[in-house]
Short mmCIF file of C-alpha atoms and ligand atoms in Angstrom, two decimals:
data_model
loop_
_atom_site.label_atom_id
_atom_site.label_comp_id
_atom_site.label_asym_id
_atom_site.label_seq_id
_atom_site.Cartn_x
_atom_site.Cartn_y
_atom_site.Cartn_z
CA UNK A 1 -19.51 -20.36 -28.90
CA UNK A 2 -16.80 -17.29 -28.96
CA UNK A 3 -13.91 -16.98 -26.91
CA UNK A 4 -10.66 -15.10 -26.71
CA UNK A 5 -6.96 -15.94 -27.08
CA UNK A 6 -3.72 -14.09 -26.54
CA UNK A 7 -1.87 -13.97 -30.08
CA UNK A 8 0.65 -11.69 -29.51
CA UNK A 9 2.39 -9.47 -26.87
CA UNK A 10 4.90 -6.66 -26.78
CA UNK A 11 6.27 -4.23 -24.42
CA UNK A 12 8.16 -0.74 -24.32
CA UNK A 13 10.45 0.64 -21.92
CA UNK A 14 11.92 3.93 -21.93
CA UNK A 15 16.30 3.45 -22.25
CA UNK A 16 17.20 5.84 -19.24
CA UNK A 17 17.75 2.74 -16.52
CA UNK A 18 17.56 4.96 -12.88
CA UNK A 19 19.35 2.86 -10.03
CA UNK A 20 18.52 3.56 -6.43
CA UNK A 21 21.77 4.70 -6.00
CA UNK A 22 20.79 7.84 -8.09
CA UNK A 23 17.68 8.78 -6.40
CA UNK A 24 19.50 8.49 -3.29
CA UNK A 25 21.39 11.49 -4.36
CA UNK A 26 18.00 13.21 -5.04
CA UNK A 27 16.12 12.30 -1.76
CA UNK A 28 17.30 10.86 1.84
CA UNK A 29 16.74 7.20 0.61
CA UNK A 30 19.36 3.97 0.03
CA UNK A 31 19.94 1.28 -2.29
CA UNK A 32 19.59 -1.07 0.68
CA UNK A 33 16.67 0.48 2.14
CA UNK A 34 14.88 0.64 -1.27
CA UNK A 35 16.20 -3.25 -1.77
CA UNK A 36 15.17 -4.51 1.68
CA UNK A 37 11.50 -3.05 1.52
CA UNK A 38 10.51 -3.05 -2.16
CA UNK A 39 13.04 -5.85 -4.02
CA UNK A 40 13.68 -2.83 -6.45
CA UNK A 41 17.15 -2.31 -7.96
CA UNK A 42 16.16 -0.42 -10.89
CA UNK A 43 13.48 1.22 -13.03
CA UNK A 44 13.16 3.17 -16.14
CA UNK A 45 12.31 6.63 -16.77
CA UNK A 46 11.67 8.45 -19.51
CA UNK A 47 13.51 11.54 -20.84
CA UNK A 48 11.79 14.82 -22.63
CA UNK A 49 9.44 14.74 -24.97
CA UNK A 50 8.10 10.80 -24.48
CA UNK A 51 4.75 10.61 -23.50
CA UNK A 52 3.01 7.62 -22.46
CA UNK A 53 0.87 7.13 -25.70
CA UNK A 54 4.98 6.94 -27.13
CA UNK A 55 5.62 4.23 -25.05
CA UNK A 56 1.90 2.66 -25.63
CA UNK A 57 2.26 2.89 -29.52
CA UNK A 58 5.71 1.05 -29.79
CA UNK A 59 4.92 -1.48 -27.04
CA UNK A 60 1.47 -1.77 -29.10
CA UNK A 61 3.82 -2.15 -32.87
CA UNK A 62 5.54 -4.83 -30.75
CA UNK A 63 2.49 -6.95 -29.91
CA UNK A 64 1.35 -6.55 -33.79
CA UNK A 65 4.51 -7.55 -34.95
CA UNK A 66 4.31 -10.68 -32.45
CA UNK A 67 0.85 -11.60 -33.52
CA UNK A 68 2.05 -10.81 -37.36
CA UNK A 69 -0.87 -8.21 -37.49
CA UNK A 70 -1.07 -4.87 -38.38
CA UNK A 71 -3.12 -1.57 -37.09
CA UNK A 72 -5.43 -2.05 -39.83
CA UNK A 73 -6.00 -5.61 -38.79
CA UNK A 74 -7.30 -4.29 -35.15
CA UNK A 75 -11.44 -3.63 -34.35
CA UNK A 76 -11.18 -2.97 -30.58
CA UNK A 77 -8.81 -0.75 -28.38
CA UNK A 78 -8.61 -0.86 -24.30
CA UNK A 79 -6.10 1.26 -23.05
CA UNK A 80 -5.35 0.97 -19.40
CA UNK A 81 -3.44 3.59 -17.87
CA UNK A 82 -3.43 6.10 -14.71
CA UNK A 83 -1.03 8.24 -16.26
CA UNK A 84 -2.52 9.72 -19.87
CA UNK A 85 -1.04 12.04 -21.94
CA UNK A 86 -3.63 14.60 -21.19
CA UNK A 87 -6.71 15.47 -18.57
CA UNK A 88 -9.07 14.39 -21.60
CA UNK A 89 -9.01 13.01 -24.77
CA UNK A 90 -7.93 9.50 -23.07
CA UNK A 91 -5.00 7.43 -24.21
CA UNK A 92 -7.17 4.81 -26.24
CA UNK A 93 -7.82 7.50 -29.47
CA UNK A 94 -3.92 8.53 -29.29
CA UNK A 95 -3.40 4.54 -30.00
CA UNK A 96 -6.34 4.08 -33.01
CA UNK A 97 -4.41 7.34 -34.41
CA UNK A 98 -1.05 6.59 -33.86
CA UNK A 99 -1.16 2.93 -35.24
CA UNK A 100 -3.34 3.84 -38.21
CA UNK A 101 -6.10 1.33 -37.22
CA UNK A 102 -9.65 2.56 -38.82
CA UNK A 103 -12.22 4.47 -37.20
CA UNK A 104 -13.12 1.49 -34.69
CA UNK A 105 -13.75 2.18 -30.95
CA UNK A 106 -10.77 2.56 -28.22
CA UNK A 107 -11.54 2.66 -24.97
CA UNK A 108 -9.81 3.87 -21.63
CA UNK A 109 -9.82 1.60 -18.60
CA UNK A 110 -9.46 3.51 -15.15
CA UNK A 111 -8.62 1.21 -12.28
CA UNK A 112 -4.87 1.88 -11.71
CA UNK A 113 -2.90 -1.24 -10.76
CA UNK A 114 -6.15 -3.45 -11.68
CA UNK A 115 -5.81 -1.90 -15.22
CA UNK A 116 -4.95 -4.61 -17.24
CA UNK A 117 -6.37 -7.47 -15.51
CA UNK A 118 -9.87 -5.67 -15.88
CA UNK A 119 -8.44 -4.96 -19.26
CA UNK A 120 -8.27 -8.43 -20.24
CA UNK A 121 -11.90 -9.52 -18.80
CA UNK A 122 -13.33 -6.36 -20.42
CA UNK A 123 -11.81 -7.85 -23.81
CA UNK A 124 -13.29 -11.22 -23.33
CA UNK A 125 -16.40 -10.16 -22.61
CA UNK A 126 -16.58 -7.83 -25.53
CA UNK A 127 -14.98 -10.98 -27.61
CA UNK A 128 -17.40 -13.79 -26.44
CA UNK A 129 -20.27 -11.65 -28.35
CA UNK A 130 -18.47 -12.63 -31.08
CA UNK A 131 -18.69 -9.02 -33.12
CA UNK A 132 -15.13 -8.26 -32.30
CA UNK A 133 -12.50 -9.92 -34.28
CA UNK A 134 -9.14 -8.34 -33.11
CA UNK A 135 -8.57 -6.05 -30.07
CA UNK A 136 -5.65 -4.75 -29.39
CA UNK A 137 -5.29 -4.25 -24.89
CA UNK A 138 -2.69 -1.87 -23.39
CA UNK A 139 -1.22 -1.04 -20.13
CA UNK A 140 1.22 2.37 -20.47
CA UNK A 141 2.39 4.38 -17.61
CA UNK A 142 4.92 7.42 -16.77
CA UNK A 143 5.24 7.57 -13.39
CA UNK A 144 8.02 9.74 -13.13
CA UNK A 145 6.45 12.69 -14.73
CA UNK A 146 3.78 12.89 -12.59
CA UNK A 147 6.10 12.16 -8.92
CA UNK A 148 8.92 14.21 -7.70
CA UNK A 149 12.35 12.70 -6.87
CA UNK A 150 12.18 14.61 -3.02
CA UNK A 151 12.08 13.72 0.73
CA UNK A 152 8.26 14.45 0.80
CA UNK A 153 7.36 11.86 -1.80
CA UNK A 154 9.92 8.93 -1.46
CA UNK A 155 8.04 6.55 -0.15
CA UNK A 156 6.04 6.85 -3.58
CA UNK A 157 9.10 7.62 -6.08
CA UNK A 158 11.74 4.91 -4.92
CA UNK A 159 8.38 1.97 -6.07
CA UNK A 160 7.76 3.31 -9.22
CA UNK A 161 8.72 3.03 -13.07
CA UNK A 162 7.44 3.90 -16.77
CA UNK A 163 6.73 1.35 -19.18
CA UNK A 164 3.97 -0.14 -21.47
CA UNK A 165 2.87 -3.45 -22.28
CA UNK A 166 0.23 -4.50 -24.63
CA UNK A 167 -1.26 -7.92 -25.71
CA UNK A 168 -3.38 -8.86 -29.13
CA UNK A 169 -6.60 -10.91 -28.06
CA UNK A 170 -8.31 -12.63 -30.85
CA UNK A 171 -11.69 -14.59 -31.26
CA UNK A 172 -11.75 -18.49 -31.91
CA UNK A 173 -15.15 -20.46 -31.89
CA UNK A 174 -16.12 -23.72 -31.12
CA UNK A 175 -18.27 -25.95 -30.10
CA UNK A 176 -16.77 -25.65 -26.55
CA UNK A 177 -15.06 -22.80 -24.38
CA UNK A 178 -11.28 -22.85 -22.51
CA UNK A 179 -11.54 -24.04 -19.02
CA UNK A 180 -9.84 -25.49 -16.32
CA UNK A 181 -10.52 -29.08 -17.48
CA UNK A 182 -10.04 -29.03 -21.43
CA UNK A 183 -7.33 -28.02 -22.53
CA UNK A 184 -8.25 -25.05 -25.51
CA UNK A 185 -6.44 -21.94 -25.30
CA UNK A 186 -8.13 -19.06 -24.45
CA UNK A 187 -9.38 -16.81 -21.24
CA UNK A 188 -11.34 -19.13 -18.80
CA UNK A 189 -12.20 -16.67 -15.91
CA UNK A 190 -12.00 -13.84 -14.21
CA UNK A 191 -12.89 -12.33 -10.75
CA UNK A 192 -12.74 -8.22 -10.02
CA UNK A 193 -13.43 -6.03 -7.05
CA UNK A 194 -13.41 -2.67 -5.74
CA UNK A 195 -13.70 -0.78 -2.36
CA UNK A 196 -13.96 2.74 -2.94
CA UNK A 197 -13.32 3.30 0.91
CA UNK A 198 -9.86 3.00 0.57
CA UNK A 199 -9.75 5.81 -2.33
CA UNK A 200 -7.95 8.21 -0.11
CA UNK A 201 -5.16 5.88 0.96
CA UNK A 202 -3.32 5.91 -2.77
CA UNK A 203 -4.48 8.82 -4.76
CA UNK A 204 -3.47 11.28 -6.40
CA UNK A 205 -6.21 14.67 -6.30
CA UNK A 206 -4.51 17.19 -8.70
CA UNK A 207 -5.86 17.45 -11.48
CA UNK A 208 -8.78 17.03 -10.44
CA UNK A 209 -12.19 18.56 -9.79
CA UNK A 210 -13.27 18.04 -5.81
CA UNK A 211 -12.73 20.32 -3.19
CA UNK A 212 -10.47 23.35 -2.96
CA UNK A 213 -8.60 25.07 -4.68
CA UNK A 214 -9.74 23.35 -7.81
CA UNK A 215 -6.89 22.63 -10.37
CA UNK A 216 -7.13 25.84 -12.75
CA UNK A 217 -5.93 27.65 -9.05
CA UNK A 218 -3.03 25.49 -8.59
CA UNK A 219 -0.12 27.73 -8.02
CA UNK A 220 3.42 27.56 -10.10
CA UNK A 221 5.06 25.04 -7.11
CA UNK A 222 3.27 21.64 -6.79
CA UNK A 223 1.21 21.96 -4.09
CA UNK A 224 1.20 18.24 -2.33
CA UNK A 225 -2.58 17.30 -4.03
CA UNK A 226 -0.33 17.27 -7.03
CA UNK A 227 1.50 14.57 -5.65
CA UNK A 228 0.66 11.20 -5.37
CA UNK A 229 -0.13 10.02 -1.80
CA UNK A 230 0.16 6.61 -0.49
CA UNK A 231 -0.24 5.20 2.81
CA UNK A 232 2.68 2.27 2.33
CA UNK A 233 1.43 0.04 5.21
CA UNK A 234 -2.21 0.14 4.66
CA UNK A 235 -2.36 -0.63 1.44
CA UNK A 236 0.36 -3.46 1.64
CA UNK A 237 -1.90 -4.89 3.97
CA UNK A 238 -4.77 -4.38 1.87
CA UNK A 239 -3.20 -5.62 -1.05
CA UNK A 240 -1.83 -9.12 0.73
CA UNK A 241 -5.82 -9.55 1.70
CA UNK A 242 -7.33 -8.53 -1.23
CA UNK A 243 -5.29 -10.18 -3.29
CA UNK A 244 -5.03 -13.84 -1.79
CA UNK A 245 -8.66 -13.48 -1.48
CA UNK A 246 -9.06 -12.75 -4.77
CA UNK A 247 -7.06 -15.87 -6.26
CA UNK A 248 -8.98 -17.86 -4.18
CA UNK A 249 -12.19 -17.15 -5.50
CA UNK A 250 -11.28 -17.76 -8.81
CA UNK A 251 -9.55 -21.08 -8.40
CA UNK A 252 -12.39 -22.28 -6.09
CA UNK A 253 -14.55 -21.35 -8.77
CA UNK A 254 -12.83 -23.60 -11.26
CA UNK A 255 -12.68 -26.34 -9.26
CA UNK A 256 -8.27 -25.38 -9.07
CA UNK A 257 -5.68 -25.32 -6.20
CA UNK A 258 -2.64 -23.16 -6.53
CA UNK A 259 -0.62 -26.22 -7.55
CA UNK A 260 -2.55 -27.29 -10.78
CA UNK A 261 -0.98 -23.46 -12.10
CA UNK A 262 1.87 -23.73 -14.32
CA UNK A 263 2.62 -19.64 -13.27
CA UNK A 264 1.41 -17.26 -11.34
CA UNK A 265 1.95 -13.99 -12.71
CA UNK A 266 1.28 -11.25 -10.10
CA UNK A 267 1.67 -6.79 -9.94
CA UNK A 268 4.95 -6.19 -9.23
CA UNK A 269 3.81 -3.69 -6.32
CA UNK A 270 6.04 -4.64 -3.84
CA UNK A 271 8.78 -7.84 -3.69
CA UNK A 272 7.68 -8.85 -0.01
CA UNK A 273 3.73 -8.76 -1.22
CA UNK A 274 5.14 -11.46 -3.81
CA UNK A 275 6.68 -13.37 -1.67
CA UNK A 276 3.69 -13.72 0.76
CA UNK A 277 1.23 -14.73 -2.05
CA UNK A 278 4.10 -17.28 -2.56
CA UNK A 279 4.03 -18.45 0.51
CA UNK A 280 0.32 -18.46 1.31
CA UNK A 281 -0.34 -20.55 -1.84
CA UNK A 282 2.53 -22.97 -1.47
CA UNK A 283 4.72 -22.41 -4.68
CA UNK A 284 7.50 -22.92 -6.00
CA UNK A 285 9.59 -19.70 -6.78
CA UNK A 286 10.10 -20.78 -10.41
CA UNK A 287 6.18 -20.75 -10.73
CA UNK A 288 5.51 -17.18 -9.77
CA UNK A 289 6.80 -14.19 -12.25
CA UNK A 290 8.65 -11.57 -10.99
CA UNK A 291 10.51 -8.54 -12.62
CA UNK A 292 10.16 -5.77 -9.29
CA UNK A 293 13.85 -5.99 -9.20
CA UNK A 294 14.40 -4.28 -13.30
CA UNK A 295 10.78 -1.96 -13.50
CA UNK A 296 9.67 -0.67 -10.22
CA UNK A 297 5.66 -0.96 -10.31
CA UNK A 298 4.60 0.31 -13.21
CA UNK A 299 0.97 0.22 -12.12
CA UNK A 300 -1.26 -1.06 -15.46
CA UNK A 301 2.46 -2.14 -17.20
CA UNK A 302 2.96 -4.86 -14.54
CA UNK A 303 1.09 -8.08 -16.10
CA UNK A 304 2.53 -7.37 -19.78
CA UNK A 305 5.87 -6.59 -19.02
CA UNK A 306 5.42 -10.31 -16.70
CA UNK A 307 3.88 -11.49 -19.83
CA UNK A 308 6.63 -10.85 -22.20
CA UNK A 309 9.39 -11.56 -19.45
CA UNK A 310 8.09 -15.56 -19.08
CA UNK A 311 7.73 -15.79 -23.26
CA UNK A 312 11.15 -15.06 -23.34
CA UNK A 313 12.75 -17.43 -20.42
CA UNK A 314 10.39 -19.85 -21.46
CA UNK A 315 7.83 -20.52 -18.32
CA UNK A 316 5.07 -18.72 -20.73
CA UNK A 317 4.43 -21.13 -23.73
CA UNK A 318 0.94 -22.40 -25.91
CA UNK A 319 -1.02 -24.51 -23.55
CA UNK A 320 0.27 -23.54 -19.83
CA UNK A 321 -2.51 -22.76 -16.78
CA UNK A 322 -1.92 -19.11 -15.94
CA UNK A 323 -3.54 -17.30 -13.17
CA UNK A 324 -3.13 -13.03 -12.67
CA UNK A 325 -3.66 -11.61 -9.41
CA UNK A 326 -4.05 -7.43 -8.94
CA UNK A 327 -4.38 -4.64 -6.27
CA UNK A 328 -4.75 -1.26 -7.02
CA UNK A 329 -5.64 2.12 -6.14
CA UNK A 330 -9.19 2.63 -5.64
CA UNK A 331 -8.81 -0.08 -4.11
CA UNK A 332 -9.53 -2.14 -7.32
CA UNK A 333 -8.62 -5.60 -7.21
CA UNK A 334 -8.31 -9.00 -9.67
CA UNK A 335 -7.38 -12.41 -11.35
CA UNK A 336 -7.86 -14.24 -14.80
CA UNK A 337 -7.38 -17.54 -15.27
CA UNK A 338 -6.25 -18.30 -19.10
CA UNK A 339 -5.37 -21.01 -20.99
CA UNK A 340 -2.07 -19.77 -22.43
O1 UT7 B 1 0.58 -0.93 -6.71
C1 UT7 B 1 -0.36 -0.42 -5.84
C2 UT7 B 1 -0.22 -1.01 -4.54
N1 UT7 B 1 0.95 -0.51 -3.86
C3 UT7 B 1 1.46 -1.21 -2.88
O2 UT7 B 1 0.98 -2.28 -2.65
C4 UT7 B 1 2.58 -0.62 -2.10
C5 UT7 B 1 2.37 -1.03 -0.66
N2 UT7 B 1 3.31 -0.50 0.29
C6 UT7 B 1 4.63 -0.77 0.27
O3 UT7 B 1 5.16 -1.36 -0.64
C7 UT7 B 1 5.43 -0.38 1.50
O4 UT7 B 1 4.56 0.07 2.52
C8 UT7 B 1 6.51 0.70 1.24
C9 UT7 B 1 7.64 0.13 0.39
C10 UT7 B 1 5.90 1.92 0.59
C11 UT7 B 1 7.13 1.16 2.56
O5 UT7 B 1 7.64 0.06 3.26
P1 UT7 B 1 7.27 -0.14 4.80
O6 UT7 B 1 8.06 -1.29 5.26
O7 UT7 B 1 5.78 -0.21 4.93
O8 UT7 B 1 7.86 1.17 5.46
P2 UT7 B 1 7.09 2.30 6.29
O9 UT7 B 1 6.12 3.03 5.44
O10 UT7 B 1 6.62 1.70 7.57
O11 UT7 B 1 8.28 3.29 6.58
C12 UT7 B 1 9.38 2.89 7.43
C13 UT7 B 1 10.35 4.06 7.53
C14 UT7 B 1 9.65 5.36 7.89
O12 UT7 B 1 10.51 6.06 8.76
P3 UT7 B 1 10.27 6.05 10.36
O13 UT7 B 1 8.90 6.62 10.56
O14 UT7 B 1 10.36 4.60 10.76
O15 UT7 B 1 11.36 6.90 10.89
C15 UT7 B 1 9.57 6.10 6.58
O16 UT7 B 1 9.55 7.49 6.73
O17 UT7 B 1 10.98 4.27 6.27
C16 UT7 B 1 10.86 5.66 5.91
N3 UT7 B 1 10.85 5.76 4.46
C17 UT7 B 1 11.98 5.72 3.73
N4 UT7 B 1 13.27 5.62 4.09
C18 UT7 B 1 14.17 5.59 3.09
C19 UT7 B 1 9.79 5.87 3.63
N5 UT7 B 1 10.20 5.90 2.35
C20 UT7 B 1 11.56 5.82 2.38
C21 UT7 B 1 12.56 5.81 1.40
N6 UT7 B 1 13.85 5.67 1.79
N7 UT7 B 1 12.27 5.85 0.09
#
């Protein structure tokens, strides 16, 4: 029997820190407002001439290095992003090149905020064939190329930040798979979900092929479709149901409640959507990750950047119960269960 383990992680974050004190000299916004609705002090953006395969190739080096692997070493790329370098060729090939794996496949993964939770399912089910040895998953975003620091878009550009994360999965065997009542290391579950009806309340339709003008007519000013649109209190809402339902399923599933987790590791979309998973599952604030307050949400960057966070205060060690929860755009929504 195949199964998958984390081996390494890394991360990468661009070194311009922007405070909301600085976009509030760009747009009519406040640090306290920003604060008081989002828990966001700070995020990172980058400066000319990164791109987010940059940012997915160092935080990619970092997870190798981690893992004590090198490109070489790798047979499987998913890259998770909303934000590629280009329209088309997608952000997995950029990695294979830039790390000087061989000519094995890499893959893009395009459900926004979901990204990297579908990321890692997508891995383990690719791993528990057992053909795959070492794949190499990524979440990389730039945000802040693609929104505009202005009154029109602040309710999108005071939430979000750049940054990658990646994590090395690797294939064990045994006689028996991780789950909730042994204790090998390894993913255990997963549980994903998507309603496309909510596709127009967080999108963003240039570029882009439907309707009109299509994007080869776009004019020299950014017309809004270039702009990313998002109705805040809809899909708050939607991500607060989506997402508790979610973790549900998967711990009913296992036979779990909330309090046999050692962590809880959720997308840092909003500080308040946090704290009302918190709530609604009874735990303790040490138990539930959260980094809002230094990135912003950086959309398929949020579990990784969690990931690497907890290694290094310590909550994320060999043999832990972790659970992910996600909500994205789409809407596109998840949870894993792993044996850390
Ligand atoms: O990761 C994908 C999933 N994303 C999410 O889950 C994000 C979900 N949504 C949210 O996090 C919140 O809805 C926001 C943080 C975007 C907004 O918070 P809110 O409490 O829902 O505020 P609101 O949209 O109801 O706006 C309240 C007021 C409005 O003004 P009026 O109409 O009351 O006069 C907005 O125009 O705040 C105004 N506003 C701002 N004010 C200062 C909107 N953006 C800003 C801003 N600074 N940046």
């Amino acid at each position: 029997m195949f199964f998958s383990q984390i081996r390494g992680v890394g991360c990468a974050l661009p070194p311009h820190i922007v405070t909301n004190d600085e976009l509030a000299t760009h747009m009519d916004t406040s640090d306290t407002w920003i604060r008081e609705r989002s828990g966001i002090i700070q995020r990172h953006h980058v400066t000319d001439g990164i791109a987010t395969s940059h940012l997915a190739i160092e935080a990619s080096q970092n997870a190798l290095k981690q893992a004590g692997l090198k490109g070489e070493d790798l047979d499987f790329i998913l890259a998770a992003t909303l934000s590629p370098d280009y329209f088309f060729p997608g952000l997995g090939v950029q990695i294979q090149h830039g790390l000087g794996c061989r000519t094995i496949p890499a893959m893009d993964i395009r459900v926004q905020c979901s990204g990297f939770s579908w990321g890692l399912a997508t891995a383990d089910a690719f791993m528990r064939t057992g053909k795959y040895k070492r794949l190499l998953l990524v979440g990389a975003e730039i945000h802040s190329r693609i929104m505009e620091l202005s009154n029109r878009n602040r309710n999108f550009s005071v939430l979000f930040g750049d940054g990658a994360g990646a994590v090395i999965l690797e294939t064990h065997s045994g006689s028996e798979a991780p789950s909730a009542k042994n204790n090998i290391r390894g993913m255990i579950d997963h549980e994903m979900g998507s309603d496309g009806s909510g596709a127009e309340m967080l999108i963003l339709r240039r570029p882009g092929n439907a309707g009109e003008p299509t994007f080869q007519d776009m004019g020299e000013e950014r017309s809004m479709a270039s702009l990313p649109h998002m109705e805040g209190q809809a899909v708050f809402k939607n991500a607060v149901t989506r997402m508790s339902e979610v973790l549900t399923e998967l711990l009913t599933r296992n036979g779990l409640t909330a309090a046999d987790l050692d962590l809880l590791i959720p997308h840092q979309a909003n500080l308040r959507i946090t704290e009302m998973l918190r709530k609604k599952f009874e735990l303790p604030e040490e138990k539930v990750v959260s980094n809002i307050h230094l990135y912003g949400n950086t959309t398929a960057a949020t579990l990784p950047l969690c990931m690497n966070d907890a290694q290094n205060d310590g909550r994320l060690v060999p043999g832990k119960l972790v659970a992910t929860v996600t909500f994205g755009a789409g809407f596109t929504w998840g949870a894993n269960l792993i044996r850390w």
